PDB file of C-alpha atoms in Angstrom:
ATOM      1  CA  MET A  19      -0.423   0.198   0.430  1.00  0.00           C
ATOM      2  CA  SER A  20       1.251   3.746  -1.372  1.00  0.00           C
ATOM      3  CA  THR A  21       0.207   6.834   0.371  1.00  0.00           C
ATOM      4  CA  ASP A  22       0.067   9.696  -1.237  1.00  0.00           C
ATOM      5  CA  ALA A  23      -0.185  13.184   1.092  1.00  0.00           C
ATOM      6  CA  SER A  24      -2.852  14.889  -1.582  1.00  0.00           C
ATOM      7  CA  SER A  25      -2.756  14.128  -5.101  1.00  0.00           C
ATOM      8  CA  LEU A  26      -4.043  11.251  -7.687  1.00  0.00           C
ATOM      9  CA  THR A  27      -1.437   9.885 -10.049  1.00  0.00           C
ATOM     10  CA  THR A  28      -1.929   9.996 -14.000  1.00  0.00           C
ATOM     11  CA  GLN A  29      -2.483   5.640 -13.148  1.00  0.00           C
ATOM     12  CA  ASP A  30      -5.110   6.774 -10.467  1.00  0.00           C
ATOM     13  CA  ILE A  31      -6.794   9.008 -12.788  1.00  0.00           C
ATOM     14  CA  GLU A  32      -6.283   6.494 -15.706  1.00  0.00           C
ATOM     15  CA  PHE A  33      -8.043   3.341 -12.946  1.00  0.00           C
ATOM     16  CA  LEU A  34     -11.205   6.181 -11.694  1.00  0.00           C
ATOM     17  CA  GLN A  35     -12.193   6.687 -15.494  1.00  0.00           C
ATOM     18  CA  ARG A  36     -13.558   3.151 -15.700  1.00  0.00           C
ATOM     19  CA  PRO A  37     -17.371   2.189 -15.047  1.00  0.00           C
ATOM     20  CA  LEU A  38     -16.588   1.377 -11.193  1.00  0.00           C
ATOM     21  CA  HIS A  39     -18.817   2.269  -8.338  1.00  0.00           C
ATOM     22  CA  GLY A  40     -17.430   3.996  -5.556  1.00  0.00           C
ATOM     23  CA  PHE A  41     -18.105   3.605  -1.686  1.00  0.00           C
ATOM     24  CA  LEU A  42     -18.781   7.026   0.074  1.00  0.00           C
ATOM     25  CA  SER A  43     -18.403   7.134   3.127  1.00  0.00           C
ATOM     26  CA  VAL A  44     -19.475  11.207   5.064  1.00  0.00           C
ATOM     27  CA  ALA A  45     -18.347  12.431   8.008  1.00  0.00           C
ATOM     28  CA  GLY A  46     -20.698  12.741  10.840  1.00  0.00           C
ATOM     29  CA  GLY A  47     -22.488   9.201  10.102  1.00  0.00           C
ATOM     30  CA  PRO A  48     -22.774   6.163  12.312  1.00  0.00           C
ATOM     31  CA  LEU A  49     -19.873   4.617  13.473  1.00  0.00           C
ATOM     32  CA  PRO A  50     -18.675   2.188  11.880  1.00  0.00           C
ATOM     33  CA  PRO A  51     -19.530   3.913   9.018  1.00  0.00           C
ATOM     34  CA  GLN A  52     -22.018   2.627   6.562  1.00  0.00           C
ATOM     35  CA  PRO A  53     -20.780   3.115   2.928  1.00  0.00           C
ATOM     36  CA  ARG A  54     -22.805   3.785   0.218  1.00  0.00           C
ATOM     37  CA  PRO A  55     -22.327   2.915  -3.440  1.00  0.00           C
ATOM     38  CA  VAL A  56     -22.074   5.850  -5.611  1.00  0.00           C
ATOM     39  CA  TRP A  57     -21.379   6.481  -9.190  1.00  0.00           C
ATOM     40  CA  PHE A  58     -18.180   8.979  -9.460  1.00  0.00           C
ATOM     41  CA  GLU A  59     -16.105  10.710 -11.898  1.00  0.00           C
ATOM     42  CA  ALA A  60     -12.445  12.058 -11.503  1.00  0.00           C
ATOM     43  CA  THR A  61     -11.912  15.042 -12.974  1.00  0.00           C
ATOM     44  CA  ALA A  62      -8.929  16.709 -14.620  1.00  0.00           C
ATOM     45  CA  GLU A  63      -7.715  18.296 -11.625  1.00  0.00           C
ATOM     46  CA  GLY A  64      -7.540  15.605  -9.401  1.00  0.00           C
ATOM     47  CA  THR A  65     -11.097  15.812  -7.065  1.00  0.00           C
ATOM     48  CA  ILE A  66     -13.530  13.204  -7.525  1.00  0.00           C
ATOM     49  CA  GLN A  67     -17.599  14.302  -8.506  1.00  0.00           C
ATOM     50  CA  LEU A  68     -20.709  13.055  -7.739  1.00  0.00           C
ATOM     51  CA  PHE A  69     -24.504  13.751  -7.501  1.00  0.00           C
ATOM     52  CA  THR A  70     -26.806  13.773  -5.255  1.00  0.00           C
ATOM     53  CA  SER A  71     -30.513  15.139  -3.911  1.00  0.00           C
ATOM     54  CA  PRO A  72     -29.708  18.565  -2.425  1.00  0.00           C
ATOM     55  CA  ASP A  73     -31.565  16.920   0.784  1.00  0.00           C
ATOM     56  CA  SER A  74     -30.098  14.061   1.249  1.00  0.00           C
ATOM     57  CA  LEU A  75     -28.360  12.684   4.221  1.00  0.00           C
ATOM     58  CA  LYS A  76     -25.053  12.702   2.820  1.00  0.00           C
ATOM     59  CA  VAL A  77     -25.927  16.513   2.274  1.00  0.00           C
ATOM     60  CA  ARG A  78     -27.088  17.297   5.218  1.00  0.00           C
ATOM     61  CA  ARG A  79     -23.784  15.568   7.075  1.00  0.00           C
ATOM     62  CA  LEU A  80     -21.441  17.170   4.726  1.00  0.00           C
ATOM     63  CA  ARG A  81     -22.363  20.717   5.432  1.00  0.00           C
ATOM     64  CA  ARG A  82     -22.122  19.765   9.574  1.00  0.00           C
ATOM     65  CA  ASP A  83     -18.497  18.324   8.760  1.00  0.00           C
ATOM     66  CA  PRO A  84     -17.307  18.302   5.068  1.00  0.00           C
ATOM     67  CA  HIS A  85     -14.978  15.306   5.344  1.00  0.00           C
ATOM     68  CA  ALA A  86     -15.631  12.284   3.152  1.00  0.00           C
ATOM     69  CA  SER A  87     -13.946   8.965   2.166  1.00  0.00           C
ATOM     70  CA  ILE A  88     -14.057   7.300  -1.476  1.00  0.00           C
ATOM     71  CA  VAL A  89     -12.884   3.771  -1.547  1.00  0.00           C
ATOM     72  CA  VAL A  90     -12.764   2.048  -5.425  1.00  0.00           C
ATOM     73  CA  ALA A  91     -12.228  -1.215  -6.336  1.00  0.00           C
ATOM     74  CA  ALA A  92     -10.998  -3.339  -9.174  1.00  0.00           C
ATOM     75  CA  PRO A  93     -13.601  -6.194  -9.502  1.00  0.00           C
ATOM     76  CA  VAL A  94     -13.106  -9.495  -9.541  1.00  0.00           C
ATOM     77  CA  GLY A  95     -11.320 -11.221 -12.126  1.00  0.00           C
ATOM     78  CA  GLU A  96      -8.814  -8.682 -12.014  1.00  0.00           C
ATOM     79  CA  ARG A  97      -5.706  -8.491 -10.000  1.00  0.00           C
ATOM     80  CA  GLU A  98      -6.311  -6.745  -6.975  1.00  0.00           C
ATOM     81  CA  ARG A  99      -6.414  -3.263  -6.583  1.00  0.00           C
ATOM     82  CA  TRP A 100      -8.371  -0.496  -4.845  1.00  0.00           C
ATOM     83  CA  LEU A 101      -7.994   3.306  -4.397  1.00  0.00           C
ATOM     84  CA  SER A 102      -9.120   5.406  -1.174  1.00  0.00           C
ATOM     85  CA  VAL A 103      -8.944   9.085  -1.224  1.00  0.00           C
ATOM     86  CA  ALA A 104     -10.268  11.282   1.645  1.00  0.00           C
ATOM     87  CA  GLY A 105     -10.684  14.674   1.537  1.00  0.00           C
ATOM     88  CA  ARG A 106     -12.634  17.975   2.393  1.00  0.00           C
ATOM     89  CA  THR A 107     -15.572  18.188   0.199  1.00  0.00           C
ATOM     90  CA  THR A 108     -18.028  21.247  -1.244  1.00  0.00           C
ATOM     91  CA  VAL A 109     -21.672  21.012  -1.951  1.00  0.00           C
ATOM     92  CA  GLU A 110     -21.779  22.452  -5.516  1.00  0.00           C
ATOM     93  CA  PRO A 111     -25.021  23.586  -7.051  1.00  0.00           C
ATOM     94  CA  ASP A 112     -23.905  23.698 -10.247  1.00  0.00           C
ATOM     95  CA  GLY A 113     -23.093  21.284 -12.844  1.00  0.00           C
ATOM     96  CA  ALA A 114     -24.655  17.910 -11.492  1.00  0.00           C
ATOM     97  CA  HIS A 115     -27.477  17.359 -14.184  1.00  0.00           C
ATOM     98  CA  ASP A 116     -24.455  17.243 -16.566  1.00  0.00           C
ATOM     99  CA  LEU A 117     -22.143  14.945 -14.587  1.00  0.00           C
ATOM    100  CA  CYS A 118     -25.318  12.645 -14.578  1.00  0.00           C
ATOM    101  CA  VAL A 119     -25.502  12.332 -17.957  1.00  0.00           C
ATOM    102  CA  ARG A 120     -22.053  11.609 -18.341  1.00  0.00           C
ATOM    103  CA  LEU A 121     -21.815   8.649 -15.901  1.00  0.00           C
ATOM    104  CA  ALA A 122     -25.240   7.392 -17.304  1.00  0.00           C
ATOM    105  CA  ALA A 123     -23.619   6.842 -20.651  1.00  0.00           C
ATOM    106  CA  ARG A 124     -20.705   5.401 -18.548  1.00  0.00           C
ATOM    107  CA  TYR A 125     -22.780   3.190 -16.096  1.00  0.00           C
ATOM    108  CA  TRP A 126     -25.978   2.210 -18.575  1.00  0.00           C
ATOM    109  CA  ASN A 127     -26.548   1.760 -22.239  1.00  0.00           C
ATOM    110  CA  LEU A 128     -29.077   4.592 -22.800  1.00  0.00           C
ATOM    111  CA  ASP A 129     -30.303   3.383 -26.375  1.00  0.00           C
ATOM    112  CA  ASP A 130     -32.786   1.124 -23.993  1.00  0.00           C
ATOM    113  CA  PRO A 131     -35.842   2.827 -23.229  1.00  0.00           C
ATOM    114  CA  ALA A 132     -35.564   1.712 -19.449  1.00  0.00           C
ATOM    115  CA  ARG A 133     -32.482   3.380 -18.294  1.00  0.00           C
ATOM    116  CA  ALA A 134     -33.599   6.633 -20.570  1.00  0.00           C
ATOM    117  CA  ASP A 135     -36.609   6.829 -18.560  1.00  0.00           C
ATOM    118  CA  ASP A 136     -34.185   6.703 -15.830  1.00  0.00           C
ATOM    119  CA  LEU A 137     -32.015   9.557 -16.428  1.00  0.00           C
ATOM    120  CA  ALA A 138     -34.808  10.997 -17.525  1.00  0.00           C
ATOM    121  CA  GLY A 139     -36.435  10.691 -13.838  1.00  0.00           C
ATOM    122  CA  ILE A 140     -33.419  12.042 -12.357  1.00  0.00           C
ATOM    123  CA  LEU A 141     -33.139  14.700 -14.105  1.00  0.00           C
ATOM    124  CA  ALA A 142     -36.437  16.435 -13.822  1.00  0.00           C
ATOM    125  CA  ALA A 143     -35.005  16.278 -10.092  1.00  0.00           C
ATOM    126  CA  ASP A 144     -33.027  18.541  -8.369  1.00  0.00           C
ATOM    127  CA  GLN A 145     -29.495  17.393  -8.028  1.00  0.00           C
ATOM    128  CA  VAL A 146     -26.538  19.329  -6.552  1.00  0.00           C
ATOM    129  CA  ARG A 147     -22.817  18.204  -7.384  1.00  0.00           C
ATOM    130  CA  LEU A 148     -20.532  16.864  -4.173  1.00  0.00           C
ATOM    131  CA  VAL A 149     -16.934  16.865  -4.809  1.00  0.00           C
ATOM    132  CA  ILE A 150     -14.088  15.270  -2.972  1.00  0.00           C
ATOM    133  CA  HIS A 151     -10.762  17.675  -3.040  1.00  0.00           C
ATOM    134  CA  PRO A 152      -8.234  15.133  -1.948  1.00  0.00           C
ATOM    135  CA  GLU A 153      -6.732  15.729   1.278  1.00  0.00           C
ATOM    136  CA  THR A 154      -5.169  11.715   1.186  1.00  0.00           C
ATOM    137  CA  VAL A 155      -4.938   9.250  -1.251  1.00  0.00           C
ATOM    138  CA  SER A 156      -4.348   5.681  -0.771  1.00  0.00           C
ATOM    139  CA  ARG A 157      -3.438   2.877  -3.216  1.00  0.00           C
ATOM    140  CA  TYR A 158      -3.291  -0.963  -3.353  1.00  0.00           C
ATOM    141  CA  MET A 159      -1.902  -2.017  -6.171  1.00  0.00           C
ATOM    142  CA  TYR A 160      -0.646  -5.969  -6.492  1.00  0.00           C
TER     143      TYR A 160
END
């Protein structure tokens, strides 16, 4: 395992550009933390972003304590690899729907009418963008 105090490497970003699920934990939640699976995007600036409802429990917790972490692991059948990113998280009012469209195209086949309808339903609702600004990055690659 290695830890870099605050940044994602080029190899980390390449890994995170795959359609993998991340497991998000936010501060101020139950102990032990109870991560939730999420879609996410690694940005060229080295942040991690995702979208959620503005009245979600994770947003309420982040408003009290803006720290969160996300863990992403390679799927079964691949060599063991995982990445953990922890840091201050901001709740951004803009860009969530655009992010949602990009992520839906990455995770779903939008030619499937049911998935297209699912996306339309998400886009009909208010969304915010959560941005994790890395403070600690840990990784393991076998």
